[in-house]
CSV table of C-alpha atoms in Angstrom, one decimal:
chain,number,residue,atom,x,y,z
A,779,UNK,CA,154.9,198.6,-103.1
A,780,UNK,CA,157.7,196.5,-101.3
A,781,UNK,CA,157.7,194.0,-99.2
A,782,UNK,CA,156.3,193.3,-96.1
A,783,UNK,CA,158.1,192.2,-92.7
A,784,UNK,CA,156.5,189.4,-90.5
A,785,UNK,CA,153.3,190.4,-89.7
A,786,UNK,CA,152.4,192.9,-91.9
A,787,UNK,CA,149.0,195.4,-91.5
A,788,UNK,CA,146.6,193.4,-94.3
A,789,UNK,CA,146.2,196.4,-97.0
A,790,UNK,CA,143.8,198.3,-96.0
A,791,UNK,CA,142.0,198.9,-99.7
A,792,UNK,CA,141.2,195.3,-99.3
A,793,UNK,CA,139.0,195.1,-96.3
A,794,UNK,CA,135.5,194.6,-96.5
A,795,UNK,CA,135.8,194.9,-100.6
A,796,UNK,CA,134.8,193.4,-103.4
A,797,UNK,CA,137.9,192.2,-105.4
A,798,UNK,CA,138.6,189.6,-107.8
A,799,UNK,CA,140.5,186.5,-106.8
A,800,UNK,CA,142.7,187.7,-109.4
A,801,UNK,CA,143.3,191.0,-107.7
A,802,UNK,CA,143.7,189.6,-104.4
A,803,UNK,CA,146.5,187.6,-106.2
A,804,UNK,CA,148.4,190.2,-107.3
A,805,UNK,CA,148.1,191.9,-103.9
A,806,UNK,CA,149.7,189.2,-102.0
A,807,UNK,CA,152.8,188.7,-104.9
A,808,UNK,CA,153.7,192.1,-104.3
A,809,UNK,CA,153.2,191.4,-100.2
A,810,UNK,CA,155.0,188.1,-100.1
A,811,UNK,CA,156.9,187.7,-97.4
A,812,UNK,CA,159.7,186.1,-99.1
A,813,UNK,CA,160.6,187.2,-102.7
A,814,UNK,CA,162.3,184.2,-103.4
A,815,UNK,CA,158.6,182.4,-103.5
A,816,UNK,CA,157.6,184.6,-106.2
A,817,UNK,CA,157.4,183.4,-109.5
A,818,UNK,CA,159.9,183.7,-112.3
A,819,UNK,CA,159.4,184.2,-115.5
A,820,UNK,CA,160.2,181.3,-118.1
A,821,UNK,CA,161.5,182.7,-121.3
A,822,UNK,CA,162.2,181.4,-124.2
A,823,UNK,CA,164.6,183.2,-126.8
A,824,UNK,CA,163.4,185.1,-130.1
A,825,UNK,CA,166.8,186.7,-131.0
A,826,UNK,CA,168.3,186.4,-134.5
A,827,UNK,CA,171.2,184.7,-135.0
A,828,UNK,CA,170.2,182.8,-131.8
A,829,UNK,CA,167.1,181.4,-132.1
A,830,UNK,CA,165.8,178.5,-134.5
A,831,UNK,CA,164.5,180.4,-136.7
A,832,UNK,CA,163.4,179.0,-140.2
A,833,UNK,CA,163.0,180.2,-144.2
A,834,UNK,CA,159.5,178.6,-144.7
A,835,UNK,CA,159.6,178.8,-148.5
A,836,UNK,CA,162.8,178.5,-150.8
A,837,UNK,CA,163.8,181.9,-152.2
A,838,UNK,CA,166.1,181.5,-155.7
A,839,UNK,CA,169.1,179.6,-153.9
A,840,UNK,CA,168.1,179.5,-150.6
A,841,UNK,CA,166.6,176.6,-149.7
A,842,UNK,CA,163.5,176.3,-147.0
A,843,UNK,CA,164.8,175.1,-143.7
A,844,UNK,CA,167.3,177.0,-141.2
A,845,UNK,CA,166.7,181.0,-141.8
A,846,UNK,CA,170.5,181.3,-143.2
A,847,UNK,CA,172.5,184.3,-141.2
A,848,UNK,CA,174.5,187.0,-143.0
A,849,UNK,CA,177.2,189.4,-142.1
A,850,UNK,CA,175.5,192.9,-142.0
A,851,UNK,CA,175.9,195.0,-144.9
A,852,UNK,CA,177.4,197.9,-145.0
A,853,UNK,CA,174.9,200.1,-144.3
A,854,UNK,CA,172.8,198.4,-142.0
A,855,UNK,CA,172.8,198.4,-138.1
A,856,UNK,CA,175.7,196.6,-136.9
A,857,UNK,CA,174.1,194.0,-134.3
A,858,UNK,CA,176.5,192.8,-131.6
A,859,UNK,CA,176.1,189.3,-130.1
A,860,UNK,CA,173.2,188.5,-132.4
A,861,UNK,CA,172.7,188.6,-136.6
A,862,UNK,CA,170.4,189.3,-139.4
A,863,UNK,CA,168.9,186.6,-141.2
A,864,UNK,CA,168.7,186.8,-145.0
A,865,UNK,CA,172.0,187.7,-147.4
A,866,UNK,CA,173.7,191.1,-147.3
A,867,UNK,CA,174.1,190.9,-151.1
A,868,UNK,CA,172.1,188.9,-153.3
A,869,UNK,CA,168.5,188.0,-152.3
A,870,UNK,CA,165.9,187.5,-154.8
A,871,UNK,CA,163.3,189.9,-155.0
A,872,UNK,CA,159.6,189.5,-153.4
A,873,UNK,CA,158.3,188.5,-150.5
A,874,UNK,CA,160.3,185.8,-147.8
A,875,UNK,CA,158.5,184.0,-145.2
A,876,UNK,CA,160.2,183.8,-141.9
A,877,UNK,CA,159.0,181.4,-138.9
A,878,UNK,CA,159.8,180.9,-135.4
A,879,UNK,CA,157.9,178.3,-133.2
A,880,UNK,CA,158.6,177.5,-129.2
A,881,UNK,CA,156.3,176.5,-126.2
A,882,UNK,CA,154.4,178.6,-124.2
A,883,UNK,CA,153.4,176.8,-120.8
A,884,UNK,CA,150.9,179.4,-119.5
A,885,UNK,CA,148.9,181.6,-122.6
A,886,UNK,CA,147.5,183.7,-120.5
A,887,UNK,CA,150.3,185.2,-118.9
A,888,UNK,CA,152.8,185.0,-122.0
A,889,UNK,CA,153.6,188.4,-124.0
A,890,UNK,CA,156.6,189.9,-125.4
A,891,UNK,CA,158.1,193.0,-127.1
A,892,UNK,CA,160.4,192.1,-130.0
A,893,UNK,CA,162.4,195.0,-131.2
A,894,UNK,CA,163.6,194.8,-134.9
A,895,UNK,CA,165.7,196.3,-137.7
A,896,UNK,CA,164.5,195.5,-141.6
A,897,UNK,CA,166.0,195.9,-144.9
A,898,UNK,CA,163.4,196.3,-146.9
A,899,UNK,CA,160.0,196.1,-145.1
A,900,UNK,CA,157.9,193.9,-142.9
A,901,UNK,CA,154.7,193.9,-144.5
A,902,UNK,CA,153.2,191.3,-141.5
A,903,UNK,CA,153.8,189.3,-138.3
A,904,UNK,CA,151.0,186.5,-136.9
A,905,UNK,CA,151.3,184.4,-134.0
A,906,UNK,CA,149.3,181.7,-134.0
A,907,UNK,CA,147.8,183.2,-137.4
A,908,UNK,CA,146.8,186.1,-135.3
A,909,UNK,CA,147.8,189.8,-136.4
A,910,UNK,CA,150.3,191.4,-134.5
A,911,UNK,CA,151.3,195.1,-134.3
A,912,UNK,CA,154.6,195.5,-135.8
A,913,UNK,CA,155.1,199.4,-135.4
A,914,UNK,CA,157.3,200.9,-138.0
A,915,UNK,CA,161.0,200.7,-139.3
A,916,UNK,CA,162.3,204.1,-139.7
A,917,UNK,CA,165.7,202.8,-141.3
A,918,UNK,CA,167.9,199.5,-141.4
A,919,UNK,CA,170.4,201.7,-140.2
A,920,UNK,CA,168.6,201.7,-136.6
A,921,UNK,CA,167.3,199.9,-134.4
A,922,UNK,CA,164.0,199.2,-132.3
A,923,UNK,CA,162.4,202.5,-131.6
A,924,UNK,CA,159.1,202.3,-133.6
A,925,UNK,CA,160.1,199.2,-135.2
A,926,UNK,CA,158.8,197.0,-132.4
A,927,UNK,CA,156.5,194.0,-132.9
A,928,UNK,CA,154.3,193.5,-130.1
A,929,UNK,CA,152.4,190.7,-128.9
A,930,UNK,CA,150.5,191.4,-125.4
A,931,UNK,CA,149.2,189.1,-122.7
A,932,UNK,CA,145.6,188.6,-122.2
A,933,UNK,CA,144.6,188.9,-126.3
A,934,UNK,CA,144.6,185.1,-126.5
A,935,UNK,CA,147.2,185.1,-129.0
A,936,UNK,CA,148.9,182.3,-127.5
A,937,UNK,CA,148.3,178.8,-126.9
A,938,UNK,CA,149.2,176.1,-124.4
A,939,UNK,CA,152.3,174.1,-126.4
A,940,UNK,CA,153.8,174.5,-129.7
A,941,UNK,CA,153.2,178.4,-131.1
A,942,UNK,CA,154.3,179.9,-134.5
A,943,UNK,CA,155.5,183.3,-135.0
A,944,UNK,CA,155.4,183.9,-138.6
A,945,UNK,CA,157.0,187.2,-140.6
A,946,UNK,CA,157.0,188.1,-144.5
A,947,UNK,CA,159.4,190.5,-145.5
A,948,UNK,CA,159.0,192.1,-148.6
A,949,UNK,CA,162.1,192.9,-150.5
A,950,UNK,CA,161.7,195.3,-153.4
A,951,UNK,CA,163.6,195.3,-156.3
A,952,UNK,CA,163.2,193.8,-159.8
A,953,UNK,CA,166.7,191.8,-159.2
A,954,UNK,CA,169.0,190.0,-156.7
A,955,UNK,CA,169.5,192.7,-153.7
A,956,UNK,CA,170.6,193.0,-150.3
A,957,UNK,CA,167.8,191.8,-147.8
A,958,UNK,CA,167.7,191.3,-144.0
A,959,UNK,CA,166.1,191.4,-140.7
A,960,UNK,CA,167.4,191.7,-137.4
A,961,UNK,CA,165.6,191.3,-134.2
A,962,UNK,CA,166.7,190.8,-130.3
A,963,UNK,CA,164.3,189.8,-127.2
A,964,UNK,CA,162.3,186.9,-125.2
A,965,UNK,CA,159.2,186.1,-124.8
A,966,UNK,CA,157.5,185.5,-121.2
A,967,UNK,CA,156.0,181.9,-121.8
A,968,UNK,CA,155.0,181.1,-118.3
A,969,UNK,CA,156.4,181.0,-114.5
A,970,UNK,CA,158.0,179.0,-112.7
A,971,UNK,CA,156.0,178.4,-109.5
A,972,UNK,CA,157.9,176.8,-106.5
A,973,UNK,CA,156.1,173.5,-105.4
A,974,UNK,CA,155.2,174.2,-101.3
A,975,UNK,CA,153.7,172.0,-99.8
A,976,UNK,CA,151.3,174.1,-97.2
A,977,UNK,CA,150.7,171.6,-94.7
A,978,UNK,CA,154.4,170.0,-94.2
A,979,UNK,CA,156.3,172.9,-94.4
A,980,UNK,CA,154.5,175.9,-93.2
A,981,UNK,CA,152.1,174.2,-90.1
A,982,UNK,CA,148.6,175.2,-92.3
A,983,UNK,CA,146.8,172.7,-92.5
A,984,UNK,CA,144.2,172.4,-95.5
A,985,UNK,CA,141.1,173.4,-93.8
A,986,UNK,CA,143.0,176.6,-92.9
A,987,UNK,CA,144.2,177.1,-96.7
A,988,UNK,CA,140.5,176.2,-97.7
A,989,UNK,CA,139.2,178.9,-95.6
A,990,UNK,CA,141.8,181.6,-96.3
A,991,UNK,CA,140.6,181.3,-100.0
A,992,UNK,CA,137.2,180.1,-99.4
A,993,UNK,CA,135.9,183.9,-99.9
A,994,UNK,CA,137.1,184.4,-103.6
A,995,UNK,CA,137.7,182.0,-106.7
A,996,UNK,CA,139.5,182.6,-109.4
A,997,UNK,CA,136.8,183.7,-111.5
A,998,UNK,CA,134.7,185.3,-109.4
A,999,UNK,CA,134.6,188.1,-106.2
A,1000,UNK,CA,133.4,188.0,-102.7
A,1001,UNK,CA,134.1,190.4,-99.9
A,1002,UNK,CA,137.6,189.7,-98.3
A,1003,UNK,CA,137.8,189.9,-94.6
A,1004,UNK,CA,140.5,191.3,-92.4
A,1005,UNK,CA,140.8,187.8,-91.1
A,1006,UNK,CA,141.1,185.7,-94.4
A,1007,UNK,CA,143.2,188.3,-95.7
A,1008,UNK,CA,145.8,188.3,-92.7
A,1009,UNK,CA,145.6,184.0,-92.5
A,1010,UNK,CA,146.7,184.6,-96.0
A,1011,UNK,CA,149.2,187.5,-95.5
A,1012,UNK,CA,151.0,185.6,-92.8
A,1013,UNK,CA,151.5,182.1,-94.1
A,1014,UNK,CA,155.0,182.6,-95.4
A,1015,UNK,CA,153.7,181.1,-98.5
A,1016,UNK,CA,153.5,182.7,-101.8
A,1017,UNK,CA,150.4,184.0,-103.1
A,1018,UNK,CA,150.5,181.1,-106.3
A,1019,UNK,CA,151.1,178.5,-103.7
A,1020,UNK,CA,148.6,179.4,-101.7
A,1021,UNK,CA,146.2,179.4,-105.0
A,1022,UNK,CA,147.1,176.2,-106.2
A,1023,UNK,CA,147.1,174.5,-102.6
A,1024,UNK,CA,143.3,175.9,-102.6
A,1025,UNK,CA,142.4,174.7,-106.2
A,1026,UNK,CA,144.0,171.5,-105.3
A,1027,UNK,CA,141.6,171.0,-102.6
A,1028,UNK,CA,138.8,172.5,-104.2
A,1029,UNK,CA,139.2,170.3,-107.4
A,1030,UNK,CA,139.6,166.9,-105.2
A,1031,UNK,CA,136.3,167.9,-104.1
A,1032,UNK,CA,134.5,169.0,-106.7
A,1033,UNK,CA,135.5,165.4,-108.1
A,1034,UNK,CA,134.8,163.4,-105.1
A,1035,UNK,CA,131.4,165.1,-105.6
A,1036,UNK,CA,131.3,163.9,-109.6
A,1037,UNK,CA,132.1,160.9,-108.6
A,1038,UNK,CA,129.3,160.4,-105.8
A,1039,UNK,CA,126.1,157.9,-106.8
A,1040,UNK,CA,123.2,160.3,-107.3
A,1041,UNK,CA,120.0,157.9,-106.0
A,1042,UNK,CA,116.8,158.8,-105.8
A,1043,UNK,CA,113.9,157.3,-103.0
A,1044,UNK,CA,111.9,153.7,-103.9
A,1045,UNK,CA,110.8,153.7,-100.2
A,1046,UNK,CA,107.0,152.7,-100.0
A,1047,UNK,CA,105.7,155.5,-98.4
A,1048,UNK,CA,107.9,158.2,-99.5
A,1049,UNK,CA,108.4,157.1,-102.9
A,1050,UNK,CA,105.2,158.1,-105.2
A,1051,UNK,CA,104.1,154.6,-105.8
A,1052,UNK,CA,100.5,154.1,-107.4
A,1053,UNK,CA,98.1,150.9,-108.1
A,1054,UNK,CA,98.0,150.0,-111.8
């Protein structure tokens, strides 16, 4: 679906039905009124050569620390703008632990696809200690295809702050022999919502952002109205401003609430007083 000019028809799947608040969501991103409200996506890189990537256990000479880069060997894929880790002549034999960490900002929404060449296998890949699926390398003479490691939103794989993406390559061998691995994408680690302020900027004032959303919560469903859907739909705002303008409101309440007295009656009278 594209875009919708000013005063848009509310979709009509949405009237009277039960959807999440997360559905709802989704409905108005791809409805906004003004693309340039949407979020974008934070990324942070994952590339060889690029990244900060690090050897976490010495191997013979090399020394744990920075994942040292090497020219690719002769018969290995020949990366452009990017490079394998690991030495394209004389690596010792056995396994080599590779680690990555960088900040995610929102878990649930962060995933990526990491496409990757080996030379001579990846035996594993965990983020945050949690399996990933790594596919499978065909050759170190290509590239991605099957050899993709994979690590999808919404399988609580990531965590708010610092995560680690760890590999162990296994490089067979009974002596010193070429080993690499060469990989090149980002990973989603958030967006980057636009901070609107509903009430200056767009004339709505908070009861009217309370009762657009008022019908759904995040967590939950209620049935959306053609009304509440079009307040929504019309607002200029983006469907992420409009949620965090409601939760916003919603959480100022719920702690004014906290934060009430709770009292109970001592009145003589009302109170259940008795004679000792």
């Amino acid at each position: 679906a594209g875009d919708s000019a000013a005063g848009a028809a509310v979709p009509s799947r949405l009237v009277g039905q039960e959807v999440s608040g997360d559905t709802l969501r989704e409905t108005y991103l791809r409805y906004a009124k003004r693309p340039s409200e949407r979020p974008k996506p934070q990324l942070v890189e994952l590339t060889t050569g690029t990244a900060a990537w690090k050897l976490v256990k010495a191997c013979g000479k090399f020394a744990a620390g920075p994942a040292p880069k090497t020219p690719a060997h002769n018969a290995w894929y020949k990366p452009v703008g990017f490079s394998w880790l690991g030495h394209s002549a004389a690596w010792p034999p056995g396994e080599a632990v590779f680690e990555l960490r960088f900040d995610v900002s929102d878990p649930d929404a962060a995933h990526f696809e990491l496409p990757y060449t080996v030379d001579n296998k990846l035996l594993s890949a965990t983020l945050n200690s949690n399996p990933l699926d790594v596919g499978s390398a065909a050759h170190f003479k290509t590239f991605g295809g099957d050899a993709v490691i994979k690590a999808p939103r919404g399988k609580r794989l990531f965590v708010s702050g610092s995560n680690t993406l760890r590999l162990i390559i296994d490089n067979s061998g009974n002596s010193e022999n070429p080993m690499g691995f060469c990989a090149k994408g980002k990973a989603v680690v958030g967006y980057a919502i636009p901070t609107v302020s509903a009430p200056v900027k767009t004339g709505l004032t908070n009861d009217k952002v309370r009762h657009a959303f008022s019908q759904f919560s995040s967590g939950g469903t209620a049935p959306v109205s053609a009304s509440a859907a079009a307040a929504a739909a019309n607002t200029g705002l983006s469907a992420e401003s409009m949620r965090r303008a409601f939760s916003a409101h919603a959480r100022a309440t719920t702690e004014a609430m906290s934060a009430a007295p709770v009292s109970i009656d001592l009145s003589t009278g009302s109170a259940p007083w008795r004679l000792a």
